[in-house]
CSV table of C-alpha atoms in Angstrom, one decimal:
chain,number,residue,atom,x,y,z
A,1016,MET,CA,44.5,6.0,-26.5
A,1017,PRO,CA,43.1,3.6,-23.9
A,1018,ILE,CA,41.0,5.4,-21.4
A,1019,LYS,CA,40.6,3.8,-18.0
A,1020,ILE,CA,37.2,4.2,-16.4
A,1021,ASP,CA,35.1,2.3,-13.9
A,1022,ASN,CA,34.2,-1.2,-15.2
A,1023,ASP,CA,30.5,-0.6,-14.4
A,1024,LEU,CA,30.2,3.0,-15.9
A,1025,PRO,CA,27.1,2.7,-18.1
A,1026,VAL,CA,28.7,4.5,-21.1
A,1027,LYS,CA,31.5,1.9,-21.2
A,1028,LYS,CA,29.3,-0.5,-23.2
A,1029,ILE,CA,28.5,2.3,-25.8
A,1030,LEU,CA,32.1,3.2,-26.2
A,1031,GLU,CA,33.1,-0.4,-26.8
A,1032,GLU,CA,30.3,-0.8,-29.4
A,1033,GLU,CA,31.8,2.3,-31.1
A,1034,ASN,CA,35.2,0.5,-31.2
A,1035,ILE,CA,36.7,3.0,-28.8
A,1036,PHE,CA,39.6,1.6,-26.8
A,1037,VAL,CA,38.4,1.3,-23.2
A,1038,MET,CA,40.7,-0.3,-20.7
A,1039,ASP,CA,39.2,-1.9,-17.6
A,1040,GLU,CA,40.9,-1.7,-14.2
A,1041,ASN,CA,42.4,-5.2,-14.3
A,1042,ARG,CA,44.2,-4.6,-17.5
A,1043,ALA,CA,45.3,-1.1,-16.4
A,1044,MET,CA,47.1,-2.6,-13.4
A,1045,SER,CA,49.3,-4.7,-15.7
A,1046,GLN,CA,50.5,-1.7,-17.8
A,1047,ASP,CA,54.1,-0.6,-16.8
A,1048,ILE,CA,53.6,3.0,-17.9
A,1049,ARG,CA,52.8,6.3,-16.2
A,1050,PRO,CA,49.2,7.1,-17.1
A,1051,LEU,CA,47.7,10.6,-17.1
A,1052,ASP,CA,45.2,11.3,-14.4
A,1053,ILE,CA,42.5,13.5,-15.6
A,1054,LEU,CA,39.8,15.0,-13.4
A,1055,ILE,CA,36.4,16.1,-14.9
A,1056,LEU,CA,34.2,18.5,-13.1
A,1057,ASN,CA,30.9,17.7,-14.8
A,1058,LEU,CA,28.5,20.7,-14.5
A,1059,MET,CA,26.1,19.7,-17.3
A,1060,PRO,CA,22.6,18.6,-16.3
A,1061,LEU,CA,22.6,15.4,-18.4
A,1062,LYS,CA,25.8,14.0,-16.9
A,1063,GLU,CA,25.8,10.6,-18.7
A,1064,ASP,CA,25.5,12.3,-22.1
A,1065,THR,CA,28.5,14.6,-21.3
A,1066,GLU,CA,30.5,11.6,-19.9
A,1067,LEU,CA,30.0,9.8,-23.3
A,1068,GLN,CA,30.9,12.9,-25.3
A,1069,LEU,CA,34.1,13.7,-23.5
A,1070,LEU,CA,35.3,10.1,-23.2
A,1071,ARG,CA,34.9,9.8,-27.0
A,1072,SER,CA,37.1,12.8,-27.5
A,1073,LEU,CA,39.7,11.8,-25.0
A,1074,SER,CA,40.3,8.4,-26.6
A,1075,ASN,CA,42.4,9.2,-29.6
A,1076,THR,CA,46.1,9.4,-28.6
A,1077,PRO,CA,48.6,6.6,-27.7
A,1078,LEU,CA,48.5,7.8,-24.1
A,1079,GLN,CA,46.7,5.9,-21.3
A,1080,VAL,CA,44.3,8.2,-19.4
A,1081,ASN,CA,42.7,7.5,-16.1
A,1082,ILE,CA,39.4,9.4,-15.8
A,1083,SER,CA,37.8,10.5,-12.5
A,1084,PHE,CA,34.5,12.5,-12.3
A,1085,ILE,CA,33.6,15.0,-9.6
A,1086,ARG,CA,30.4,16.8,-8.9
A,1087,THR,CA,29.4,19.8,-6.8
A,1088,VAL,CA,28.2,19.5,-3.3
A,1089,SER,CA,26.7,23.0,-3.1
A,1090,TYR,CA,24.2,22.1,-5.8
A,1091,GLU,CA,22.6,18.7,-6.3
A,1092,SER,CA,21.8,17.6,-9.9
A,1093,LYS,CA,18.1,17.1,-10.6
A,1094,ASN,CA,18.6,15.4,-14.0
A,1095,THR,CA,20.9,12.5,-13.1
A,1096,ASP,CA,20.1,9.5,-11.0
A,1097,LYS,CA,21.4,9.8,-7.5
A,1098,GLU,CA,22.7,6.2,-7.6
A,1099,HIS,CA,24.7,7.0,-10.7
A,1100,LEU,CA,26.2,10.1,-8.9
A,1101,ALA,CA,27.0,8.1,-5.8
A,1102,ARG,CA,28.6,5.3,-7.7
A,1103,PHE,CA,30.7,7.1,-10.3
A,1104,TYR,CA,31.3,10.6,-8.9
A,1105,THR,CA,33.3,11.9,-6.0
A,1106,THR,CA,33.6,15.4,-4.5
A,1107,PHE,CA,36.3,18.0,-4.4
A,1108,ASP,CA,37.2,17.4,-0.8
A,1109,LYS,CA,38.1,13.7,-1.7
A,1110,VAL,CA,40.5,14.7,-4.6
A,1111,ARG,CA,42.1,17.9,-3.4
A,1112,CYS,CA,44.8,16.2,-1.3
A,1113,ARG,CA,46.8,15.1,-4.4
A,1114,LYS,CA,48.0,16.5,-7.7
A,1115,TRP,CA,46.5,15.8,-11.2
A,1116,ASP,CA,47.8,16.0,-14.7
A,1117,GLY,CA,44.7,17.7,-16.1
A,1118,LEU,CA,41.3,19.1,-15.2
A,1119,ILE,CA,38.3,19.6,-17.4
A,1120,ILE,CA,35.6,22.1,-16.3
A,1121,THR,CA,32.5,21.6,-18.5
A,1122,GLY,CA,29.8,24.0,-19.5
A,1123,ALA,CA,26.6,24.5,-17.6
A,1124,PRO,CA,23.1,25.9,-18.5
A,1125,VAL,CA,23.5,29.0,-16.3
A,1126,GLU,CA,25.1,31.5,-18.7
A,1127,THR,CA,22.4,34.2,-18.5
A,1128,MET,CA,22.9,34.4,-14.7
A,1129,GLU,CA,25.6,36.6,-13.1
A,1130,PHE,CA,28.5,34.4,-12.1
A,1131,GLU,CA,28.2,35.2,-8.4
A,1132,ASP,CA,24.5,34.2,-8.4
A,1133,VAL,CA,25.2,30.7,-9.5
A,1134,GLU,CA,24.6,28.4,-6.6
A,1135,TYR,CA,27.9,26.6,-6.8
A,1136,TRP,CA,30.1,29.6,-7.7
A,1137,ASN,CA,32.1,29.7,-4.5
A,1138,GLU,CA,32.8,26.0,-4.8
A,1139,LEU,CA,33.9,26.4,-8.4
A,1140,THR,CA,36.2,29.2,-7.6
A,1141,GLN,CA,37.8,27.1,-4.8
A,1142,ILE,CA,38.5,24.4,-7.4
A,1143,MET,CA,40.0,26.9,-9.8
A,1144,ASP,CA,42.2,28.4,-7.0
A,1145,TRP,CA,43.3,24.8,-6.1
A,1146,SER,CA,44.1,23.9,-9.7
A,1147,GLU,CA,46.7,26.6,-10.0
A,1148,LYS,CA,49.2,24.6,-7.9
A,1149,ASN,CA,47.8,21.1,-8.2
A,1150,VAL,CA,46.9,20.6,-11.9
A,1151,THR,CA,49.2,20.8,-14.9
A,1152,SER,CA,46.6,22.2,-17.3
A,1153,THR,CA,42.9,23.0,-17.0
A,1154,LEU,CA,40.6,22.9,-20.0
A,1155,HIS,CA,37.5,25.0,-19.7
A,1156,ILE,CA,34.5,24.4,-22.0
A,1157,CYS,CA,31.7,26.8,-23.0
A,1158,TRP,CA,30.2,28.4,-19.8
A,1159,GLY,CA,33.2,26.9,-18.0
A,1160,ALA,CA,35.4,28.9,-20.3
A,1161,GLN,CA,33.5,32.1,-19.6
A,1162,ALA,CA,33.6,31.4,-15.9
A,1163,GLY,CA,37.4,30.7,-16.0
A,1164,LEU,CA,38.1,33.8,-18.1
A,1165,TYR,CA,36.1,35.9,-15.7
A,1166,TYR,CA,37.5,34.6,-12.4
A,1167,ARG,CA,41.1,34.0,-13.5
A,1168,TYR,CA,41.6,37.1,-15.8
A,1169,GLY,CA,38.7,39.5,-15.2
A,1170,ILE,CA,37.2,39.0,-18.7
A,1171,LYS,CA,33.5,39.7,-18.6
A,1172,LYS,CA,30.9,37.8,-20.6
A,1173,LEU,CA,28.7,39.8,-23.0
A,1174,PRO,CA,24.9,39.2,-23.6
A,1175,LEU,CA,24.2,38.6,-27.3
A,1176,GLY,CA,20.5,39.3,-27.3
A,1177,PHE,CA,20.0,36.1,-29.3
A,1178,LYS,CA,21.4,32.5,-29.3
A,1179,PHE,CA,24.3,31.2,-31.4
A,1180,SER,CA,23.0,27.8,-32.3
A,1181,GLY,CA,24.5,25.7,-35.0
A,1182,VAL,CA,27.8,24.6,-36.6
A,1183,TYR,CA,29.9,27.5,-37.4
A,1184,GLU,CA,33.1,27.9,-39.5
A,1185,HIS,CA,36.2,28.7,-37.6
A,1186,TYR,CA,39.9,29.1,-38.4
A,1187,PRO,CA,43.2,29.0,-36.6
A,1188,LEU,CA,45.2,32.2,-36.2
A,1189,HIS,CA,48.6,30.8,-35.3
A,1190,LYS,CA,49.1,27.4,-37.0
A,1191,LYS,CA,52.4,26.7,-35.3
A,1192,THR,CA,50.7,26.9,-31.8
A,1193,PRO,CA,50.6,23.2,-30.6
A,1194,LEU,CA,46.9,23.5,-29.6
A,1195,VAL,CA,45.9,23.9,-33.2
A,1196,ARG,CA,48.6,21.7,-34.7
A,1197,GLY,CA,47.1,19.6,-37.5
A,1198,PHE,CA,44.0,21.8,-37.9
A,1199,ASP,CA,42.7,22.6,-41.4
A,1200,ASP,CA,42.6,26.2,-42.7
A,1201,THR,CA,38.9,26.2,-41.8
A,1202,PHE,CA,37.0,23.8,-39.5
A,1203,TYR,CA,33.5,23.6,-37.9
A,1204,VAL,CA,32.4,23.8,-34.3
A,1205,PRO,CA,29.0,23.4,-32.6
A,1206,GLN,CA,28.0,26.6,-30.7
A,1207,SER,CA,25.0,26.8,-28.3
A,1208,ARG,CA,25.0,30.0,-26.2
A,1209,TYR,CA,23.4,33.3,-25.5
A,1210,THR,CA,26.5,35.1,-24.4
A,1211,GLY,CA,30.0,35.8,-25.7
A,1212,VAL,CA,33.4,37.0,-24.4
A,1213,ASP,CA,35.0,40.4,-24.6
A,1214,LYS,CA,37.5,40.0,-27.4
A,1215,ASP,CA,39.1,43.4,-26.9
A,1216,ALA,CA,39.8,42.7,-23.2
A,1217,ILE,CA,41.3,39.3,-24.1
A,1218,VAL,CA,43.6,40.9,-26.7
A,1219,GLU,CA,44.7,43.6,-24.2
A,1220,ASN,CA,45.6,41.0,-21.6
A,1221,PRO,CA,49.3,39.9,-22.0
A,1222,ARG,CA,48.6,36.6,-20.3
A,1223,LEU,CA,46.0,35.5,-22.9
A,1224,GLU,CA,46.3,34.6,-26.5
A,1225,ILE,CA,43.5,33.9,-29.0
A,1226,VAL,CA,44.6,31.1,-31.3
A,1227,SER,CA,41.3,30.4,-33.1
A,1228,GLU,CA,38.1,32.2,-33.8
A,1229,SER,CA,35.1,32.6,-36.0
A,1230,LYS,CA,34.1,35.7,-38.0
A,1231,ILE,CA,30.5,35.2,-36.7
A,1232,THR,CA,30.8,33.8,-33.2
A,1233,GLY,CA,34.1,35.4,-32.1
A,1234,PRO,CA,37.1,33.9,-30.1
A,1235,TYR,CA,37.0,30.1,-29.9
A,1236,LEU,CA,40.3,28.8,-28.5
A,1237,ILE,CA,42.1,31.0,-25.9
A,1238,ILE,CA,45.4,30.0,-24.2
A,1239,GLY,CA,46.1,31.5,-20.8
A,1240,ASP,CA,49.6,31.5,-19.2
A,1241,GLU,CA,51.2,29.5,-21.9
A,1242,GLY,CA,48.8,26.6,-21.5
A,1243,LYS,CA,48.2,26.5,-17.8
A,1244,ASN,CA,44.6,27.4,-18.6
A,1245,ILE,CA,42.9,26.7,-22.0
A,1246,PHE,CA,39.4,28.0,-22.9
A,1247,VAL,CA,37.1,26.5,-25.5
A,1248,THR,CA,34.0,28.7,-26.1
A,1249,GLY,CA,32.1,26.1,-28.1
A,1250,HIS,CA,31.1,22.5,-27.8
A,1251,PRO,CA,33.5,20.4,-30.0
A,1252,GLU,CA,32.5,17.3,-27.9
A,1253,TYR,CA,28.8,17.4,-28.9
A,1254,ASP,CA,27.1,14.4,-30.4
A,1255,THR,CA,25.6,14.5,-33.8
A,1256,VAL,CA,22.1,14.8,-32.3
A,1257,THR,CA,22.8,17.2,-29.4
A,1258,LEU,CA,21.8,20.4,-31.2
A,1259,ASP,CA,18.8,18.6,-32.6
A,1260,GLN,CA,17.7,17.7,-29.1
A,1261,GLU,CA,18.2,21.2,-27.8
A,1262,TYR,CA,16.3,22.7,-30.8
A,1263,LYS,CA,13.3,20.4,-30.4
A,1264,ARG,CA,13.3,20.9,-26.6
A,1265,ASP,CA,13.0,24.7,-27.1
A,1266,VAL,CA,10.3,24.2,-29.7
A,1267,GLY,CA,8.4,22.2,-27.2
A,1268,LYS,CA,8.7,24.9,-24.7
A,1269,GLY,CA,7.2,27.5,-27.1
A,1270,ILE,CA,10.5,29.5,-27.3
A,1271,ASN,CA,10.3,29.6,-31.2
A,1272,PRO,CA,14.1,29.1,-31.6
A,1273,ASP,CA,16.0,29.7,-34.9
A,1274,ILE,CA,16.9,26.6,-36.8
A,1275,PRO,CA,20.6,25.7,-36.0
A,1276,VAL,CA,22.9,27.1,-38.6
A,1277,ASN,CA,24.7,24.7,-41.0
A,1278,TYR,CA,23.3,21.7,-39.3
A,1279,TYR,CA,20.3,20.1,-41.0
A,1280,PRO,CA,20.5,19.1,-44.7
A,1281,ASP,CA,18.5,21.7,-46.7
A,1282,ASN,CA,18.0,23.5,-43.4
A,1283,ASN,CA,15.1,21.1,-42.7
A,1284,PRO,CA,14.7,19.9,-39.1
A,1285,ASP,CA,13.0,16.8,-40.4
A,1286,ASN,CA,16.3,15.7,-41.9
A,1287,LYS,CA,18.9,13.8,-40.0
A,1288,PRO,CA,21.8,16.2,-39.1
A,1289,ILE,CA,25.3,15.5,-40.4
A,1290,LYS,CA,28.3,15.6,-38.1
A,1291,SER,CA,31.1,17.7,-39.6
A,1292,TRP,CA,33.3,18.4,-36.6
A,1293,ARG,CA,34.5,15.2,-35.0
A,1294,CYS,CA,38.0,15.2,-36.7
A,1295,HIS,CA,38.7,18.7,-35.3
A,1296,ALA,CA,37.3,17.7,-31.9
A,1297,ASN,CA,39.6,14.7,-31.7
A,1298,THR,CA,42.6,16.7,-32.7
A,1299,LEU,CA,41.9,19.4,-30.2
A,1300,TYR,CA,41.6,17.1,-27.2
A,1301,SER,CA,44.7,15.0,-28.4
A,1302,ASN,CA,46.7,18.2,-28.7
A,1303,TRP,CA,45.7,19.3,-25.2
A,1304,LEU,CA,46.6,16.0,-23.7
A,1305,ASN,CA,49.9,15.7,-25.5
A,1306,TYR,CA,51.4,19.2,-25.6
A,1307,TYR,CA,49.9,20.8,-22.5
A,1308,VAL,CA,49.6,17.8,-20.2
A,1309,TYR,CA,51.8,14.9,-21.1
A,1310,GLN,CA,54.8,16.9,-22.3
A,1311,VAL,CA,54.7,19.2,-19.3
A,1312,THR,CA,53.8,17.0,-16.3
A,1313,PRO,CA,56.8,15.4,-14.5
A,1314,TYR,CA,56.8,11.6,-14.5
A,1315,GLU,CA,56.4,11.6,-10.7
A,1316,LEU,CA,53.5,13.8,-9.8
């Protein structure tokens, strides 16, 4: 799929070098098709890294996708250049006046805090409220999934007392569900979190369905209201080196973290990690765009 992004977005050059089909604004104007308009609320601290990761995963269907990034105004990022934010990001008040095909709410490094104590919580809940009538389907990732499950369905997060860090085996529960169409019997997903979700509460909620999980890390893919809201508790979009960077960052802080599971060859952090999850990640994002956005959204928004 061609993804249309700003011609000057720094990650555009990296995507092109990786042979990912990126369409500039001039070519997009000549396409006589109805593209999908996807909004990404990027809550991660290293925003450019997340931009690259998500754009890779959104680039693998025949659909044309127009990407727009928004940031919070109630909290100012300390890890991304202000000029980058001003040039490539907008705010909720600038996009709320129209309808969107899809919305992605990313994770954020605030999972040990109570939801209501997060500085931008009120702003996030306003966006979630707005999305109910103005977005065809919303994809929530990691902490974004926990926040969405809590606010939309009252599902509480649970402290683990340790950190899931590594690449864990998962499996689909309902292979005919479009979200997991094309998945293998088992597949791998990066996890990096100190909290989980209440599986029993999800099972008891008639508006929610678990369609994939791990015997170790619990529910992974959860569908709400038949695809209006989709929750991804892991990080399928992660780069090969992301867990490595997190592990070595924590070592440098003296946290003494466990070595990420199923990640380094011979379990040796001196070895280059191997990526074992990209095919699943691409299929997941393609299925979301096709079956829960494109097939559902009317031609005229």
